[in-house]
mmCIF file of C-alpha atoms in Angstrom:
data_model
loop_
_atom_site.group_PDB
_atom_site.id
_atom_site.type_symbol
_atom_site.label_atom_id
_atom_site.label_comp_id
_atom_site.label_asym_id
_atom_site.label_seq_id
_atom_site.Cartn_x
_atom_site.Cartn_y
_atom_site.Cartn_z
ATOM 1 C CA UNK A 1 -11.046 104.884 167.342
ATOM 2 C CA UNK A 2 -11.711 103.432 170.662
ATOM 3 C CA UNK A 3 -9.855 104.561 173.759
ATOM 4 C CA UNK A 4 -8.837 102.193 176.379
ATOM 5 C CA UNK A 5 -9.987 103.126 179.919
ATOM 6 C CA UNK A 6 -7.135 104.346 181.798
ATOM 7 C CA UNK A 7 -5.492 102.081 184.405
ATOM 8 C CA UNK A 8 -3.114 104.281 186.298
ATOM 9 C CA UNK A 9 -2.085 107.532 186.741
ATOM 10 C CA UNK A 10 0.341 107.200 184.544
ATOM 11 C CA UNK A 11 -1.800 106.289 181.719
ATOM 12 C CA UNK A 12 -3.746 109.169 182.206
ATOM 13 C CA UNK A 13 -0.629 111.309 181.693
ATOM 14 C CA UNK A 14 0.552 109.504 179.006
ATOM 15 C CA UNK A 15 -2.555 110.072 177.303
ATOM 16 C CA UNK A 16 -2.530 114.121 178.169
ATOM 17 C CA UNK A 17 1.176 114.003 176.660
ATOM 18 C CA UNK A 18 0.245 112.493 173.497
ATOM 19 C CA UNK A 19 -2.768 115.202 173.110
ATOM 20 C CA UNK A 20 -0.313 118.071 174.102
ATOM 21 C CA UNK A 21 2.149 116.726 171.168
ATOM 22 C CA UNK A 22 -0.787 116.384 168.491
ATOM 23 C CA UNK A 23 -2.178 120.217 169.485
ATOM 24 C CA UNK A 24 1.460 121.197 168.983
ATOM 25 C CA UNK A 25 1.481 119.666 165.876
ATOM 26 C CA UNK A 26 -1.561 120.990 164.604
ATOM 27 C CA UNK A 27 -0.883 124.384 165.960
ATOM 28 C CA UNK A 28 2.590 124.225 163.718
ATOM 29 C CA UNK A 29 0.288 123.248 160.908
ATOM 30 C CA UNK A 30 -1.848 126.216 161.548
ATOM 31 C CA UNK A 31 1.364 128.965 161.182
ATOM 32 C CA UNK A 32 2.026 126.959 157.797
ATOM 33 C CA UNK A 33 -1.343 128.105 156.771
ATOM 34 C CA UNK A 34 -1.588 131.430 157.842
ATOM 35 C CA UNK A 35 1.856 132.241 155.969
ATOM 36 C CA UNK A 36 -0.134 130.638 152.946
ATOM 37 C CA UNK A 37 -2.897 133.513 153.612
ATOM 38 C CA UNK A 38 -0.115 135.848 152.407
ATOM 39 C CA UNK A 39 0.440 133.692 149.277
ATOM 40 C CA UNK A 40 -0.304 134.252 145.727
ATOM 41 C CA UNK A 41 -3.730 132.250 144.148
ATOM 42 C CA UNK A 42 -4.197 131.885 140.529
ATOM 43 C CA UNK A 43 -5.235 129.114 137.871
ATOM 44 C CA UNK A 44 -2.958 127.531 135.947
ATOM 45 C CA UNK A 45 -3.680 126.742 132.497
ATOM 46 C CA UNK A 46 -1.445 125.148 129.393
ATOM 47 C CA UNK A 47 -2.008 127.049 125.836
ATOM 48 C CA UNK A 48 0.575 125.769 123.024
ATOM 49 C CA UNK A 49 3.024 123.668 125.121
ATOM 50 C CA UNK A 50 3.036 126.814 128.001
ATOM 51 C CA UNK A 51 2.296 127.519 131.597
ATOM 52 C CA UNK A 52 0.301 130.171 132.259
ATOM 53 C CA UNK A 53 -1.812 131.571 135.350
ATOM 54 C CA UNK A 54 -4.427 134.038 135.935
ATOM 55 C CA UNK A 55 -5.705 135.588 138.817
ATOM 56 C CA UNK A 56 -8.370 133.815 140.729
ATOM 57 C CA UNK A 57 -10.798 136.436 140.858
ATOM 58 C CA UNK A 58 -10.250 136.650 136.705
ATOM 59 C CA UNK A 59 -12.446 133.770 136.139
ATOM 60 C CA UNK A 60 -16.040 132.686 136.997
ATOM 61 C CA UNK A 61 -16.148 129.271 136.270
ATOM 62 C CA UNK A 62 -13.785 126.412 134.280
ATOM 63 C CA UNK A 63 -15.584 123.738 133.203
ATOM 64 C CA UNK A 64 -14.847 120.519 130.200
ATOM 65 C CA UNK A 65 -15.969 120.890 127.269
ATOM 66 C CA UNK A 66 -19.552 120.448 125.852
ATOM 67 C CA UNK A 67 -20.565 117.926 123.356
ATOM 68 C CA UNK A 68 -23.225 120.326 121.595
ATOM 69 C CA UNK A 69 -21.376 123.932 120.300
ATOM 70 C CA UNK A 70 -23.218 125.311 118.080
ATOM 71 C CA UNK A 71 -21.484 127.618 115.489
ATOM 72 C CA UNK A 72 -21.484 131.333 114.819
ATOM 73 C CA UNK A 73 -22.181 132.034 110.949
ATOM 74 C CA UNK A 74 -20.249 134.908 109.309
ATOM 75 C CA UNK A 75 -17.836 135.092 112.340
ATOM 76 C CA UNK A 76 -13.858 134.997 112.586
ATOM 77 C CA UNK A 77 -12.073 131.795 112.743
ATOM 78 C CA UNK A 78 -11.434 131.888 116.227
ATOM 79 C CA UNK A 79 -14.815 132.225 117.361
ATOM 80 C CA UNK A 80 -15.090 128.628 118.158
ATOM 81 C CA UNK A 81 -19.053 128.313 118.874
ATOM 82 C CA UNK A 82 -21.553 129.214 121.401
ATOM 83 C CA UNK A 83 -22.595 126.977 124.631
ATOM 84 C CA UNK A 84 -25.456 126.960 126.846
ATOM 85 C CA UNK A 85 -24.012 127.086 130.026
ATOM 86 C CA UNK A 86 -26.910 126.195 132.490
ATOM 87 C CA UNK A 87 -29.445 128.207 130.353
ATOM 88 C CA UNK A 88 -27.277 131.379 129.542
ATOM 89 C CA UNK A 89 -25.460 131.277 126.067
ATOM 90 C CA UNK A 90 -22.351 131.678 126.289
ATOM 91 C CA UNK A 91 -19.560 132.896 123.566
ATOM 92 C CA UNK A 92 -16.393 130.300 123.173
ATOM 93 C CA UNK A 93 -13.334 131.268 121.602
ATOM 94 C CA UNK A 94 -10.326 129.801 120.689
ATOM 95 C CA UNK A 95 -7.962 131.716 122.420
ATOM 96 C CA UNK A 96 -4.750 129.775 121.062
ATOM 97 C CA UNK A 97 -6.418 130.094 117.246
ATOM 98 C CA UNK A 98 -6.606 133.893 118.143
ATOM 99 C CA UNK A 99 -2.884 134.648 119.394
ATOM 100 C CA UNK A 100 -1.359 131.956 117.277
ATOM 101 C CA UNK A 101 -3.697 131.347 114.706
ATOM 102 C CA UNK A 102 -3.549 127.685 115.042
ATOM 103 C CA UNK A 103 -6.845 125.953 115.715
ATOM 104 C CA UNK A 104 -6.449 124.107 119.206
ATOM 105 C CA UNK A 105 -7.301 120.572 119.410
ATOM 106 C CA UNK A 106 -9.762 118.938 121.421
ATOM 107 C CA UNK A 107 -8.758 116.768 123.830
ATOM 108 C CA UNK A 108 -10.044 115.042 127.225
ATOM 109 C CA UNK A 109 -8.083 117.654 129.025
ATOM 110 C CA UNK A 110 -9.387 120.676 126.845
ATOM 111 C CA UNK A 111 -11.671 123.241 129.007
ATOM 112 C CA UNK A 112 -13.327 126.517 128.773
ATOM 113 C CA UNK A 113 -12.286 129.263 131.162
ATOM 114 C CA UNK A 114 -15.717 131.650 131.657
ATOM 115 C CA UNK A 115 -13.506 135.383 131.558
ATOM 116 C CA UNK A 116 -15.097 137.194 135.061
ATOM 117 C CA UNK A 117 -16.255 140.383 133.498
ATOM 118 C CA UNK A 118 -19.078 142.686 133.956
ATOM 119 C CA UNK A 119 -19.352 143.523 130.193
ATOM 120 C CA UNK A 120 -17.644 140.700 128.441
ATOM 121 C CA UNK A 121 -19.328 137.229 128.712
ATOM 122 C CA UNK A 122 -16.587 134.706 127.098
ATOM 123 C CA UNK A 123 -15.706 131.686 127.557
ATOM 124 C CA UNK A 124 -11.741 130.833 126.122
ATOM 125 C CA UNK A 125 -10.567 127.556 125.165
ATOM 126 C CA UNK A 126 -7.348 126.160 126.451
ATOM 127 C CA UNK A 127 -5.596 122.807 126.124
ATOM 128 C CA UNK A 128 -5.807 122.058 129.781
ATOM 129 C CA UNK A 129 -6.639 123.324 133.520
ATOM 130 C CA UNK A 130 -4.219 122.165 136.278
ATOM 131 C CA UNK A 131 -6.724 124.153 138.634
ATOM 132 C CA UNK A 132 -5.742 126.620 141.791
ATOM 133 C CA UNK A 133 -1.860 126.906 142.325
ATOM 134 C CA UNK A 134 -0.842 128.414 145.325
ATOM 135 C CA UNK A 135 2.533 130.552 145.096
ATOM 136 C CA UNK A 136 4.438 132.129 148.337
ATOM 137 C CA UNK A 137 5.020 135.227 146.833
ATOM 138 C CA UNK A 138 3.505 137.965 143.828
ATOM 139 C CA UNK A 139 4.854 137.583 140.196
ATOM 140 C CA UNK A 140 7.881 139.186 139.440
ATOM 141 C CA UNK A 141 8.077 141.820 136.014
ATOM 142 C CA UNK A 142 7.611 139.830 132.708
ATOM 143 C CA UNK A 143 10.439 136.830 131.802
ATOM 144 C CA UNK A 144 9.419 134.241 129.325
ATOM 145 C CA UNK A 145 9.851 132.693 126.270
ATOM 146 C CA UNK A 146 6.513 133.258 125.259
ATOM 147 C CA UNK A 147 5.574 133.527 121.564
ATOM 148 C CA UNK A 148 5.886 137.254 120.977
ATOM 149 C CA UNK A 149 2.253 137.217 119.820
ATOM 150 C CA UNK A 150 1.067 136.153 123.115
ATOM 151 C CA UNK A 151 3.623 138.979 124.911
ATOM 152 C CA UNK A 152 1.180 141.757 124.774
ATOM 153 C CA UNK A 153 -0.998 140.157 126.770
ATOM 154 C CA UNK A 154 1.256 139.125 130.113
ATOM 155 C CA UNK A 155 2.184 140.759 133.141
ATOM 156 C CA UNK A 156 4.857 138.751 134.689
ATOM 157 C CA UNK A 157 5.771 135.560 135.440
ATOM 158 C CA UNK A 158 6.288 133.425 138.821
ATOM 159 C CA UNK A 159 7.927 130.208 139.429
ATOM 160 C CA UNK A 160 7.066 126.777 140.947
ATOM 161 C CA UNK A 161 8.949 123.503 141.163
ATOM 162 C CA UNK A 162 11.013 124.761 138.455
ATOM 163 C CA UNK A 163 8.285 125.759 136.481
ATOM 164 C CA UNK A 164 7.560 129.210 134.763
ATOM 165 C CA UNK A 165 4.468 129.946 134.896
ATOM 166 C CA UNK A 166 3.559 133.631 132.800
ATOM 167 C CA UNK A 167 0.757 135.663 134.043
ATOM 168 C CA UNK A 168 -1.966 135.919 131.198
ATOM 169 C CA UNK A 169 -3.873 139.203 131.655
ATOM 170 C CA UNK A 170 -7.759 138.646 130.551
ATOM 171 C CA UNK A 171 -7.557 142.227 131.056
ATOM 172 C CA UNK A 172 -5.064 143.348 128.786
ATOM 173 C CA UNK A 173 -7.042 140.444 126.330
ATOM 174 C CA UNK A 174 -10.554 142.125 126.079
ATOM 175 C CA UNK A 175 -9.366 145.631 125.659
ATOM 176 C CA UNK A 176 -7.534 144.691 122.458
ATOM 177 C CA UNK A 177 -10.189 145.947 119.483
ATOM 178 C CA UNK A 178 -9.636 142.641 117.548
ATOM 179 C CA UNK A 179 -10.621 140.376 120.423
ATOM 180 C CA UNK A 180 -14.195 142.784 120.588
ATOM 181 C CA UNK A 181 -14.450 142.974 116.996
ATOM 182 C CA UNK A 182 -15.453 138.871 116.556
ATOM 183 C CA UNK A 183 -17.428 139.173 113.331
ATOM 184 C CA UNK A 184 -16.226 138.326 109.929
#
């Protein structure tokens, strides 16, 4: 942007106006953001036509689909393969063949959400990722429509643009003994 040499007096305060106004602007931009510091992150992910989040801090990593999975002999039907994820192998499983027992199918949008867990290193399968969603406030207690299956697993739900979004606990998901217990 070039800036034409001021003429007058005048100019020169006209110029010092207009960089008062943009400061202000910004600075109203900055209060917007701060009030955002107080906000709710999670990602969002879609599992058999649903929204659901999880905390930020419950995953280490999303990332598409591999071409090469290589199966797990004499394991249960969810176990969907395992991946080498930049030279560690890493467990994927199907997480909507495991609550609904209904294979998922692969799309373009389908992605692997690496669980952030000292002692469990799984990756889950979901249909899709929308990424980080911001919300202005916690989740409120538990109120979806959920398939009861997947139920036992949430721990409340939080709205956006007139979407429900339920809170999916990886917590609540590696404690259960048939989500350890992966072998045939």
């Amino acid at each position: 942007m070039t800036m034409m040499q001021p003429q007058t007096p005048e100019d020169i305060i006209a110029i010092l106006q207009d960089v008062e106004r943009r400061s202000r602007q910004k600075a109203a931009g900055l209060t917007q953001q701060e009030s955002l510091g107080q906000s709710w992150t999670a990602i969002g992910f879609r599992l058999a036509g649903q929204h659901f989040v999880i905390p930020l801090n419950d995953s280490r990593e999303v990332f598409p689909v591999p071409d090469h999975i290589t199966a797990v002999p004499k394991a249960k039907a969810w176990v969907y393969g395992i991946v080498n994820l930049r030279g560690e192998l890493l467990p994927v499983l199907d997480l909507k063949h495991y609550l609904l027992d209904k294979p998922s199918r692969l799309s373009k949008r389908s992605r692997i959400i690496v669980i952030n867990d000292a002692d469990i290193n799984s990756g889950l399968l979901v249909d899709e990722v929308y990424g980080l969603k911001h919300f202005q406030r916690e989740p409120d207690s538990l109120d979806t429509q959920a398939h009861k299956e997947i139920t036992p697993y949430l721990t409340g739900s939080v709205y956006q643009q007139d979407i429900q979004w339920d809170v999916f606990s990886f917590s609540k998901l590696i404690e259960d003994e048939r989500f350890i217990n992966a072998a045939a």
